[in-house]
mmCIF file of C-alpha atoms and ligand atoms in Angstrom:
data_model
loop_
_atom_site.group_PDB
_atom_site.id
_atom_site.type_symbol
_atom_site.label_atom_id
_atom_site.label_comp_id
_atom_site.label_asym_id
_atom_site.label_seq_id
_atom_site.Cartn_x
_atom_site.Cartn_y
_atom_site.Cartn_z
ATOM 1 C CA UNK A 1 78.428 222.197 135.500
ATOM 2 C CA UNK A 2 79.501 223.776 132.246
ATOM 3 C CA UNK A 3 83.113 223.066 131.419
ATOM 4 C CA UNK A 4 84.668 224.555 128.325
ATOM 5 C CA UNK A 5 87.365 222.483 126.714
ATOM 6 C CA UNK A 6 89.927 224.928 125.370
ATOM 7 C CA UNK A 7 92.382 222.614 123.722
ATOM 8 C CA UNK A 8 94.266 219.362 124.119
ATOM 9 C CA UNK A 9 92.726 217.163 126.748
ATOM 10 C CA UNK A 10 96.198 215.891 127.677
ATOM 11 C CA UNK A 11 95.836 216.664 131.348
ATOM 12 C CA UNK A 12 92.591 214.813 131.775
ATOM 13 C CA UNK A 13 92.278 211.355 133.226
ATOM 14 C CA UNK A 14 90.502 208.823 131.008
ATOM 15 C CA UNK A 15 86.822 208.415 131.857
ATOM 16 C CA UNK A 16 86.411 205.927 134.648
ATOM 17 C CA UNK A 17 90.065 206.083 135.675
ATOM 18 C CA UNK A 18 89.864 209.218 137.825
ATOM 19 C CA UNK A 19 90.140 208.540 141.544
ATOM 20 C CA UNK A 20 86.943 209.326 143.378
ATOM 21 C CA UNK A 21 86.997 212.665 145.156
ATOM 22 C CA UNK A 22 86.771 212.215 148.924
ATOM 23 C CA UNK A 23 83.949 214.021 150.672
ATOM 24 C CA UNK A 24 85.885 217.107 151.745
ATOM 25 C CA UNK A 25 84.425 220.617 151.617
ATOM 26 C CA UNK A 26 87.756 222.205 150.731
ATOM 27 C CA UNK A 27 89.259 222.703 147.278
ATOM 28 C CA UNK A 28 91.411 219.580 147.287
ATOM 29 C CA UNK A 29 92.990 218.017 144.216
ATOM 30 C CA UNK A 30 94.311 214.583 143.233
ATOM 31 C CA UNK A 31 97.848 215.522 144.221
ATOM 32 C CA UNK A 32 97.191 216.424 147.847
ATOM 33 C CA UNK A 33 97.090 220.180 147.385
ATOM 34 C CA UNK A 34 94.442 222.402 148.950
ATOM 35 C CA UNK A 35 93.590 225.709 147.273
ATOM 36 C CA UNK A 36 93.043 228.508 149.774
ATOM 37 C CA UNK A 37 94.246 231.495 147.721
ATOM 38 C CA UNK A 38 91.748 232.960 145.250
ATOM 39 C CA UNK A 39 92.919 235.267 142.450
ATOM 40 C CA UNK A 40 90.133 237.388 141.033
ATOM 41 C CA UNK A 41 90.526 239.349 137.816
ATOM 42 C CA UNK A 42 88.360 242.457 137.889
ATOM 43 C CA UNK A 43 88.904 243.543 134.299
ATOM 44 C CA UNK A 44 90.965 242.614 131.260
ATOM 45 C CA UNK A 45 91.540 246.279 130.391
ATOM 46 C CA UNK A 46 94.727 248.144 131.084
ATOM 47 C CA UNK A 47 96.114 251.664 130.840
ATOM 48 C CA UNK A 48 99.641 250.421 130.053
ATOM 49 C CA UNK A 49 100.745 248.205 127.191
ATOM 50 C CA UNK A 50 103.733 246.274 128.534
ATOM 51 C CA UNK A 51 105.433 244.715 125.544
ATOM 52 C CA UNK A 52 105.671 241.276 127.166
ATOM 53 C CA UNK A 53 101.965 241.314 128.039
ATOM 54 C CA UNK A 54 99.903 242.864 125.252
ATOM 55 C CA UNK A 55 100.230 244.549 121.856
ATOM 56 C CA UNK A 56 100.418 248.337 121.389
ATOM 57 C CA UNK A 57 96.829 248.523 120.158
ATOM 58 C CA UNK A 58 95.482 246.651 123.190
ATOM 59 C CA UNK A 59 93.162 243.674 122.924
ATOM 60 C CA UNK A 60 89.482 243.073 122.223
ATOM 61 C CA UNK A 61 88.247 243.870 125.718
ATOM 62 C CA UNK A 62 85.449 241.754 127.100
ATOM 63 C CA UNK A 63 82.083 243.520 126.733
ATOM 64 C CA UNK A 64 80.714 244.801 130.035
ATOM 65 C CA UNK A 65 77.771 242.409 130.033
ATOM 66 C CA UNK A 66 80.181 239.481 129.940
ATOM 67 C CA UNK A 67 82.033 240.671 133.027
ATOM 68 C CA UNK A 68 80.834 239.604 136.425
ATOM 69 C CA UNK A 69 78.910 242.347 138.185
ATOM 70 C CA UNK A 70 80.026 243.559 141.607
ATOM 71 C CA UNK A 71 77.273 241.490 143.229
ATOM 72 C CA UNK A 72 78.328 238.373 141.314
ATOM 73 C CA UNK A 73 81.960 238.813 142.339
ATOM 74 C CA UNK A 74 81.075 239.292 145.989
ATOM 75 C CA UNK A 75 78.749 236.289 145.896
ATOM 76 C CA UNK A 76 81.412 234.011 144.380
ATOM 77 C CA UNK A 77 84.105 235.197 146.776
ATOM 78 C CA UNK A 78 81.640 234.615 149.602
ATOM 79 C CA UNK A 79 81.030 231.036 148.451
ATOM 80 C CA UNK A 80 84.791 230.545 148.338
ATOM 81 C CA UNK A 81 85.251 231.910 151.849
ATOM 82 C CA UNK A 82 82.192 230.402 153.521
ATOM 83 C CA UNK A 83 82.125 226.962 151.945
ATOM 84 C CA UNK A 84 85.473 226.199 150.355
ATOM 85 C CA UNK A 85 88.128 227.383 152.785
ATOM 86 C CA UNK A 86 89.426 230.382 150.829
ATOM 87 C CA UNK A 87 91.352 232.579 153.259
ATOM 88 C CA UNK A 88 93.210 234.875 150.884
ATOM 89 C CA UNK A 89 91.851 236.901 147.975
ATOM 90 C CA UNK A 90 94.014 238.810 145.519
ATOM 91 C CA UNK A 91 92.398 241.220 143.070
ATOM 92 C CA UNK A 92 94.202 241.674 139.782
ATOM 93 C CA UNK A 93 93.586 242.053 136.045
ATOM 94 C CA UNK A 94 94.254 243.649 133.521
ATOM 95 C CA UNK A 95 94.544 246.694 135.707
ATOM 96 C CA UNK A 96 92.213 246.254 138.694
ATOM 97 C CA UNK A 97 92.212 249.956 139.587
ATOM 98 C CA UNK A 98 90.325 250.575 136.312
ATOM 99 C CA UNK A 99 87.357 248.663 137.710
ATOM 100 C CA UNK A 100 84.635 251.090 138.652
ATOM 101 C CA UNK A 101 83.474 250.370 142.184
ATOM 102 C CA UNK A 102 86.738 248.705 143.216
ATOM 103 C CA UNK A 103 86.609 250.179 146.724
ATOM 104 C CA UNK A 104 83.037 248.989 147.172
ATOM 105 C CA UNK A 105 83.956 245.421 146.146
ATOM 106 C CA UNK A 106 86.873 245.520 148.579
ATOM 107 C CA UNK A 107 84.704 246.796 151.409
ATOM 108 C CA UNK A 108 82.126 244.071 150.829
ATOM 109 C CA UNK A 109 84.743 241.315 150.647
ATOM 110 C CA UNK A 110 86.423 242.574 153.791
ATOM 111 C CA UNK A 111 83.071 242.282 155.586
ATOM 112 C CA UNK A 112 82.941 238.514 154.956
ATOM 113 C CA UNK A 113 83.333 236.235 157.969
ATOM 114 C CA UNK A 114 85.937 234.905 158.408
ATOM 115 C CA UNK A 115 87.554 237.915 156.810
ATOM 116 C CA UNK A 116 90.023 236.838 154.114
ATOM 117 C CA UNK A 117 93.390 238.527 153.659
ATOM 118 C CA UNK A 118 92.957 240.963 150.791
ATOM 119 C CA UNK A 119 95.660 242.001 148.371
ATOM 120 C CA UNK A 120 95.891 243.880 145.104
ATOM 121 C CA UNK A 121 98.294 243.637 142.163
ATOM 122 C CA UNK A 122 98.469 246.912 140.254
ATOM 123 C CA UNK A 123 100.651 248.806 137.841
ATOM 124 C CA UNK A 124 100.540 251.743 140.275
ATOM 125 C CA UNK A 125 98.943 254.321 137.965
ATOM 126 C CA UNK A 126 96.558 256.451 140.015
ATOM 127 C CA UNK A 127 97.704 254.892 143.260
ATOM 128 C CA UNK A 128 99.098 258.182 144.531
ATOM 129 C CA UNK A 129 95.579 259.516 145.074
ATOM 130 C CA UNK A 130 93.878 256.208 145.893
ATOM 131 C CA UNK A 131 96.225 254.339 148.208
ATOM 132 C CA UNK A 132 94.560 255.566 151.379
ATOM 133 C CA UNK A 133 91.068 254.774 150.134
ATOM 134 C CA UNK A 134 92.193 251.294 149.100
ATOM 135 C CA UNK A 135 93.721 250.658 152.511
ATOM 136 C CA UNK A 136 90.558 251.951 154.196
ATOM 137 C CA UNK A 137 88.449 249.664 151.984
ATOM 138 C CA UNK A 138 90.329 246.616 153.236
ATOM 139 C CA UNK A 139 93.481 246.069 151.171
ATOM 140 C CA UNK A 140 96.078 244.466 153.444
ATOM 141 C CA UNK A 141 98.899 244.035 150.961
ATOM 142 C CA UNK A 142 99.810 245.557 147.660
ATOM 143 C CA UNK A 143 102.052 244.540 144.767
ATOM 144 C CA UNK A 144 103.140 247.167 142.261
ATOM 145 C CA UNK A 145 104.802 246.289 138.971
ATOM 146 C CA UNK A 146 107.932 248.220 138.024
ATOM 147 C CA UNK A 147 110.433 246.918 135.492
ATOM 148 C CA UNK A 148 112.846 249.836 135.273
ATOM 149 C CA UNK A 149 113.947 253.009 137.033
ATOM 150 C CA UNK A 150 114.756 254.783 133.789
ATOM 151 C CA UNK A 151 111.970 256.968 132.349
ATOM 152 C CA UNK A 152 112.902 256.300 128.714
ATOM 153 C CA UNK A 153 112.964 252.569 129.275
ATOM 154 C CA UNK A 154 109.706 252.694 131.175
ATOM 155 C CA UNK A 155 108.181 254.389 128.167
ATOM 156 C CA UNK A 156 109.615 251.776 125.823
ATOM 157 C CA UNK A 157 108.476 248.811 127.929
ATOM 158 C CA UNK A 158 104.989 250.044 128.866
ATOM 159 C CA UNK A 159 104.459 252.274 125.808
ATOM 160 C CA UNK A 160 103.326 255.035 128.184
ATOM 161 C CA UNK A 161 105.280 257.876 129.817
ATOM 162 C CA UNK A 162 104.026 257.232 133.370
ATOM 163 C CA UNK A 163 106.988 256.253 135.548
ATOM 164 C CA UNK A 164 106.495 259.193 137.920
ATOM 165 C CA UNK A 165 102.897 258.107 138.589
ATOM 166 C CA UNK A 166 104.111 254.628 139.483
ATOM 167 C CA UNK A 167 106.926 255.766 141.786
ATOM 168 C CA UNK A 168 104.587 258.266 143.480
ATOM 169 C CA UNK A 169 101.972 255.530 143.795
ATOM 170 C CA UNK A 170 104.396 253.186 145.517
ATOM 171 C CA UNK A 171 105.367 255.910 147.997
ATOM 172 C CA UNK A 172 101.691 256.658 148.666
ATOM 173 C CA UNK A 173 101.015 252.965 149.344
ATOM 174 C CA UNK A 174 103.880 252.914 151.817
ATOM 175 C CA UNK A 175 102.549 256.060 153.495
ATOM 176 C CA UNK A 176 99.090 254.469 153.684
ATOM 177 C CA UNK A 177 100.597 251.630 155.717
ATOM 178 C CA UNK A 178 100.362 248.916 153.059
ATOM 179 C CA UNK A 179 103.763 247.590 154.091
ATOM 180 C CA UNK A 180 105.835 246.058 152.892
ATOM 181 C CA UNK A 181 104.885 247.242 149.410
ATOM 182 C CA UNK A 182 106.009 244.455 147.096
ATOM 183 C CA UNK A 183 107.489 245.383 143.746
ATOM 184 C CA UNK A 184 107.175 242.946 140.813
ATOM 185 C CA UNK A 185 109.837 243.121 138.116
ATOM 186 C CA UNK A 186 110.116 241.221 134.850
ATOM 187 C CA UNK A 187 113.585 241.400 133.287
ATOM 188 C CA UNK A 188 113.820 241.275 129.508
ATOM 189 C CA UNK A 189 116.997 240.382 127.683
ATOM 190 C CA UNK A 190 118.742 243.391 126.168
ATOM 191 C CA UNK A 191 116.053 245.729 127.519
ATOM 192 C CA UNK A 192 116.346 246.041 131.312
ATOM 193 C CA UNK A 193 118.431 243.031 132.368
ATOM 194 C CA UNK A 194 121.180 245.360 133.608
ATOM 195 C CA UNK A 195 118.844 246.809 136.258
ATOM 196 C CA UNK A 196 118.602 243.961 138.772
ATOM 197 C CA UNK A 197 121.086 245.621 141.124
ATOM 198 C CA UNK A 198 119.831 249.244 140.799
ATOM 199 C CA UNK A 199 116.246 248.089 141.287
ATOM 200 C CA UNK A 200 117.174 246.153 144.420
ATOM 201 C CA UNK A 201 119.111 249.128 145.812
ATOM 202 C CA UNK A 202 116.159 251.402 145.144
ATOM 203 C CA UNK A 203 113.748 249.030 146.871
ATOM 204 C CA UNK A 204 116.041 248.481 149.851
ATOM 205 C CA UNK A 205 116.392 252.248 150.324
ATOM 206 C CA UNK A 206 112.640 252.812 150.048
ATOM 207 C CA UNK A 207 111.666 249.845 152.240
ATOM 208 C CA UNK A 208 109.916 247.940 149.424
ATOM 209 C CA UNK A 209 110.240 244.194 148.903
ATOM 210 C CA UNK A 210 111.452 243.405 145.393
ATOM 211 C CA UNK A 211 110.539 240.188 143.579
ATOM 212 C CA UNK A 212 111.736 239.263 140.125
ATOM 213 C CA UNK A 213 109.308 237.241 137.989
ATOM 214 C CA UNK A 214 110.565 234.996 135.209
ATOM 215 C CA UNK A 215 108.850 235.853 131.965
ATOM 216 C CA UNK A 216 106.194 233.255 131.161
ATOM 217 C CA UNK A 217 104.523 232.140 127.924
ATOM 218 C CA UNK A 218 101.367 234.127 128.606
ATOM 219 C CA UNK A 219 101.704 237.132 126.301
ATOM 220 C CA UNK A 220 98.887 237.932 123.916
ATOM 221 C CA UNK A 221 101.286 237.973 120.957
ATOM 222 C CA UNK A 222 102.616 234.456 121.701
ATOM 223 C CA UNK A 223 106.154 235.714 121.200
ATOM 224 C CA UNK A 224 107.711 234.234 124.372
ATOM 225 C CA UNK A 225 110.818 232.191 123.739
ATOM 226 C CA UNK A 226 112.484 230.217 126.448
ATOM 227 C CA UNK A 227 115.949 230.962 125.065
ATOM 228 C CA UNK A 228 115.255 234.697 125.407
ATOM 229 C CA UNK A 229 113.930 234.775 128.964
ATOM 230 C CA UNK A 230 116.127 235.861 131.855
ATOM 231 C CA UNK A 231 116.330 232.910 134.222
ATOM 232 C CA UNK A 232 116.348 232.919 138.014
ATOM 233 C CA UNK A 233 119.962 231.726 137.886
ATOM 234 C CA UNK A 234 120.956 234.768 135.816
ATOM 235 C CA UNK A 235 119.068 237.138 138.109
ATOM 236 C CA UNK A 236 120.747 235.700 141.202
ATOM 237 C CA UNK A 237 124.135 235.873 139.569
ATOM 238 C CA UNK A 238 123.634 239.589 138.745
ATOM 239 C CA UNK A 239 122.518 240.295 142.308
ATOM 240 C CA UNK A 240 125.447 238.408 143.804
ATOM 241 C CA UNK A 241 127.831 240.799 142.058
ATOM 242 C CA UNK A 242 126.673 243.462 144.537
ATOM 243 C CA UNK A 243 124.989 241.684 147.461
ATOM 244 C CA UNK A 244 125.409 238.613 149.620
ATOM 245 C CA UNK A 245 122.320 236.440 149.319
ATOM 246 C CA UNK A 246 121.470 233.667 151.763
ATOM 247 C CA UNK A 247 118.297 231.565 151.671
ATOM 248 C CA UNK A 248 115.537 233.048 153.843
ATOM 249 C CA UNK A 249 114.838 230.434 156.514
ATOM 250 C CA UNK A 250 111.166 231.509 156.799
ATOM 251 C CA UNK A 251 108.719 228.773 155.782
ATOM 252 C CA UNK A 252 107.829 229.286 152.087
ATOM 253 C CA UNK A 253 104.515 227.397 152.103
ATOM 254 C CA UNK A 254 102.581 227.989 148.891
ATOM 255 C CA UNK A 255 104.347 231.302 148.216
ATOM 256 C CA UNK A 256 105.631 231.515 144.643
ATOM 257 C CA UNK A 257 108.705 233.565 145.521
ATOM 258 C CA UNK A 258 111.896 231.931 146.663
ATOM 259 C CA UNK A 259 113.273 234.490 149.111
ATOM 260 C CA UNK A 260 116.826 235.464 149.917
ATOM 261 C CA UNK A 261 118.148 237.537 152.804
ATOM 262 C CA UNK A 262 120.110 240.484 151.417
ATOM 263 C CA UNK A 263 123.453 241.052 153.130
ATOM 264 C CA UNK A 264 122.337 238.993 156.128
ATOM 265 C CA UNK A 265 118.822 240.494 156.316
ATOM 266 C CA UNK A 266 116.349 241.508 157.520
ATOM 267 C CA UNK A 267 115.717 242.844 153.991
ATOM 268 C CA UNK A 268 114.780 240.148 151.479
ATOM 269 C CA UNK A 269 114.573 239.774 147.726
ATOM 270 C CA UNK A 270 112.349 237.239 145.975
ATOM 271 C CA UNK A 271 112.572 235.357 142.709
ATOM 272 C CA UNK A 272 109.462 233.811 141.193
ATOM 273 C CA UNK A 273 110.973 231.173 138.938
ATOM 274 C CA UNK A 274 107.783 229.762 137.482
ATOM 275 C CA UNK A 275 109.616 228.438 134.430
ATOM 276 C CA UNK A 276 112.991 227.170 135.632
ATOM 277 C CA UNK A 277 112.061 226.206 139.208
ATOM 278 C CA UNK A 278 108.333 225.523 139.100
ATOM 279 C CA UNK A 279 106.503 225.395 142.418
ATOM 280 C CA UNK A 280 103.378 223.644 141.133
ATOM 281 C CA UNK A 281 103.686 220.918 143.804
ATOM 282 C CA UNK A 282 102.929 223.501 146.490
ATOM 283 C CA UNK A 283 100.417 225.595 144.554
ATOM 284 C CA UNK A 284 97.440 226.755 146.619
ATOM 285 C CA UNK A 285 95.734 228.905 143.957
ATOM 286 C CA UNK A 286 92.351 228.935 142.334
ATOM 287 C CA UNK A 287 91.472 231.625 139.771
ATOM 288 C CA UNK A 288 88.424 233.492 138.622
ATOM 289 C CA UNK A 289 88.543 235.472 135.384
ATOM 290 C CA UNK A 290 86.723 238.776 134.935
ATOM 291 C CA UNK A 291 84.047 237.004 132.880
ATOM 292 C CA UNK A 292 83.388 234.431 135.563
ATOM 293 C CA UNK A 293 85.429 231.465 134.364
ATOM 294 C CA UNK A 294 87.067 229.365 137.011
ATOM 295 C CA UNK A 295 90.609 228.169 136.275
ATOM 296 C CA UNK A 296 92.648 225.757 138.371
ATOM 297 C CA UNK A 297 95.926 227.137 136.960
ATOM 298 C CA UNK A 298 97.277 230.059 134.918
ATOM 299 C CA UNK A 299 98.193 227.500 132.285
ATOM 300 C CA UNK A 300 94.991 225.430 132.419
ATOM 301 C CA UNK A 301 93.365 224.621 129.098
ATOM 302 C CA UNK A 302 89.934 224.138 130.590
ATOM 303 C CA UNK A 303 87.668 226.603 132.319
ATOM 304 C CA UNK A 304 84.494 226.118 134.323
ATOM 305 C CA UNK A 305 81.754 228.615 133.612
ATOM 306 C CA UNK A 306 80.611 229.854 137.007
ATOM 307 C CA UNK A 307 78.949 232.861 135.401
ATOM 308 C CA UNK A 308 76.566 230.559 133.505
ATOM 309 C CA UNK A 309 75.716 228.831 136.760
ATOM 310 C CA UNK A 310 75.168 232.147 138.544
ATOM 311 C CA UNK A 311 73.032 233.596 135.793
ATOM 312 C CA UNK A 312 71.166 230.304 135.349
ATOM 313 C CA UNK A 313 69.909 230.548 138.921
ATOM 314 C CA UNK A 314 72.187 227.966 140.573
ATOM 315 C CA UNK A 315 72.287 227.970 144.346
ATOM 316 C CA UNK A 316 75.439 228.355 146.409
ATOM 317 C CA UNK A 317 75.658 224.584 147.016
ATOM 318 C CA UNK A 318 75.640 223.848 143.300
ATOM 319 C CA UNK A 319 78.260 226.494 142.560
ATOM 320 C CA UNK A 320 80.477 225.251 145.383
ATOM 321 C CA UNK A 321 80.180 221.692 144.053
ATOM 322 C CA UNK A 322 81.187 222.802 140.532
ATOM 323 C CA UNK A 323 84.161 224.686 141.981
ATOM 324 C CA UNK A 324 85.278 221.595 143.947
ATOM 325 C CA UNK A 325 84.957 219.368 140.878
ATOM 326 C CA UNK A 326 87.026 221.770 138.784
ATOM 327 C CA UNK A 327 89.815 221.937 141.337
ATOM 328 C CA UNK A 328 89.858 218.169 141.829
ATOM 329 C CA UNK A 329 90.867 217.933 138.149
ATOM 330 C CA UNK A 330 93.795 220.374 138.541
ATOM 331 C CA UNK A 331 96.870 219.141 136.676
ATOM 332 C CA UNK A 332 100.047 218.236 138.563
ATOM 333 C CA UNK A 333 102.054 220.961 136.840
ATOM 334 C CA UNK A 334 102.004 223.603 134.132
ATOM 335 C CA UNK A 335 103.888 221.431 131.657
ATOM 336 C CA UNK A 336 105.911 224.262 130.083
ATOM 337 C CA UNK A 337 108.729 221.768 129.554
ATOM 338 C CA UNK A 338 106.517 219.108 127.972
ATOM 339 C CA UNK A 339 106.997 218.574 124.257
ATOM 340 C CA UNK A 340 103.276 219.103 123.680
ATOM 341 C CA UNK A 341 102.980 222.258 125.785
ATOM 342 C CA UNK A 342 100.464 224.710 124.417
ATOM 343 C CA UNK A 343 100.202 228.258 125.687
ATOM 344 C CA UNK A 344 96.714 229.008 127.020
ATOM 345 C CA UNK A 345 94.498 230.766 124.488
ATOM 346 C CA UNK A 346 93.895 233.654 126.855
ATOM 347 C CA UNK A 347 96.781 235.965 127.731
ATOM 348 C CA UNK A 348 97.781 236.761 131.309
ATOM 349 C CA UNK A 349 95.893 240.071 131.201
ATOM 350 C CA UNK A 350 92.612 238.253 130.491
ATOM 351 C CA UNK A 351 93.188 235.478 133.020
ATOM 352 C CA UNK A 352 94.421 237.670 135.850
ATOM 353 C CA UNK A 353 98.109 237.771 136.667
HETATM 354 N N1 SAM B 1 98.236 245.319 135.642
HETATM 355 C C1 SAM B 1 98.657 244.833 136.913
HETATM 356 C C2 SAM B 1 100.166 244.843 137.016
HETATM 357 O O1 SAM B 1 100.828 245.015 135.999
HETATM 358 O O2 SAM B 1 100.662 244.651 138.117
HETATM 359 C C3 SAM B 1 98.124 243.470 137.261
HETATM 360 C C4 SAM B 1 98.081 242.436 136.165
HETATM 361 S S1 SAM B 1 99.656 241.953 135.528
HETATM 362 C C5 SAM B 1 99.182 240.750 134.334
HETATM 363 C C6 SAM B 1 100.340 241.066 136.908
HETATM 364 C C7 SAM B 1 101.814 240.802 136.861
HETATM 365 O O3 SAM B 1 102.063 239.933 135.798
HETATM 366 C C8 SAM B 1 102.677 242.030 136.630
HETATM 367 O O4 SAM B 1 103.665 242.083 137.639
HETATM 368 C C9 SAM B 1 103.308 241.795 135.284
HETATM 369 O O5 SAM B 1 104.610 242.310 135.203
HETATM 370 C C10 SAM B 1 103.300 240.296 135.215
HETATM 371 N N2 SAM B 1 103.312 239.750 133.861
HETATM 372 C C11 SAM B 1 102.590 240.109 132.788
HETATM 373 N N3 SAM B 1 102.891 239.337 131.722
HETATM 374 C C12 SAM B 1 103.822 238.456 132.142
HETATM 375 C C13 SAM B 1 104.543 237.389 131.529
HETATM 376 N N4 SAM B 1 104.362 237.058 130.259
HETATM 377 N N5 SAM B 1 105.407 236.689 132.284
HETATM 378 C C14 SAM B 1 105.620 236.997 133.587
HETATM 379 N N6 SAM B 1 104.973 237.982 134.229
HETATM 380 C C15 SAM B 1 104.094 238.714 133.515
HETATM 381 FE FE1 SF4 B 2 98.828 246.129 131.961
HETATM 382 FE FE2 SF4 B 2 99.876 244.722 133.938
HETATM 383 FE FE3 SF4 B 2 99.842 243.746 131.403
HETATM 384 FE FE4 SF4 B 2 101.435 245.796 131.985
HETATM 385 S S1 SF4 B 2 101.561 243.717 132.860
HETATM 386 S S2 SF4 B 2 100.062 245.644 130.189
HETATM 387 S S3 SF4 B 2 100.282 246.879 133.476
HETATM 388 S S4 SF4 B 2 98.100 244.107 132.673
#
C-alpha cells in the first residue's frame, strides 16, 4: 500500500502500539465505527467561485490523466460495495455535474448488486435541463447549495450571476421526483447571516429540506477564522425568532445534520455543526478524491493512493485490504479544537465536500 504522509503524524499510533485489526471484511476502525457511506469526488473543477471555498481565479485543476477514469471509479465503488459493506455513495466535487460522462457513471454504479443508495451534491447550475436524466441514471437524493435568495448577494458570494439557474435547477429536481431536495447553506458573518429565516421560509414553501452548514477550515485561501464563523447556536437563535423548533425524534445515526421539527413538523430543518458540535464519534464516511486518493476524514492528513494500486495492476483483494488498513487508522476526531490543529493541505473542493 502506498500511503502519503501529508503533515504532522500526530494522529498515528506509535509503531507496535496499534491494536491489531480484527479479521472483519467491513471498514471498521479502532473506535468502533464502521464506514458504509462513500463520498466520491468526480472533479476538482467548478463553475462557481464561492468566496469561502476557492479564490476568484480558481485553482490549479488536476490534469485529466491524474483523475480516475470512469472505469476506475466504477471499479473502486464496486470493490467498496461488494467487499467492504458500502451501501451509500455520494458523488460530489468540485462540481460533479462538470464531469463528462456523469450519467454513465451513475448508471453503472446503480447496476451494482446490492445497489447502493446514490446521491449527488451540486451547486445546481445546469440542473434545470439535467435533473430528469440524473434521476433516470440512478440518483436517489440530491443536495443543492444555496447561500442566499438575493441575486446581488449570490453574485458576490459565488462571483457568478447564476441564481436563477440554481433556483430553476432545484425546482427541476423536485419535479423529477428527487424529493426531498436538500438545500445546503453556509452563513457568513456580515454577508448573508440575516437570511436564515427567509431561506427557511422559502424552503418550507417549496417543499425543500434546508440544512445549515457551519463554515469549516477547508478553504483554499486558508482564511477561515473560528471567531468569524456563524455557529449552530447563532443559527438556531435566529430561527427561533420566527419558528418553534423541537428536536426531531427520528434516529440520527451517522447523519451529520442535527434535525429540528419546524413549528411541530412534519417539516424539518437541519444544522450541520461540524465545528461546534462535532459528530466524529458517529461518523460512517470514507472518501475518495478525484485523483484516486482514499481519505478516512475530510480533515485527515494522510491519504492512501488507490490510483497507484489500480494502475500498478493490483487485484481487488489487494485494493480492498489497503482500504481496510487505511480506515482502521482513522483518527477519533477532526481535532479542530486541538492546539496543534493543521488545516488539510487540500481544500474542500479538491477533497470532495
Ligand atoms: N460544488 C458542489 C456544491 O457546491 O454543492 C459540491 C461541492 S461543495 C465543496 C459541497 C458543499 O460544501 C457545499 O454545500 C458548500 O457550500 C460546502 N462548503 C464549501 N466550502 C465549505 C467550507 N469551508 N465550510 C463549510 N462548507 C463548505
Ligand atoms: Fe464550487 Fe461548491 Fe466550492 Fe462553491 S462550494 S466554489 S459551488 S465547489
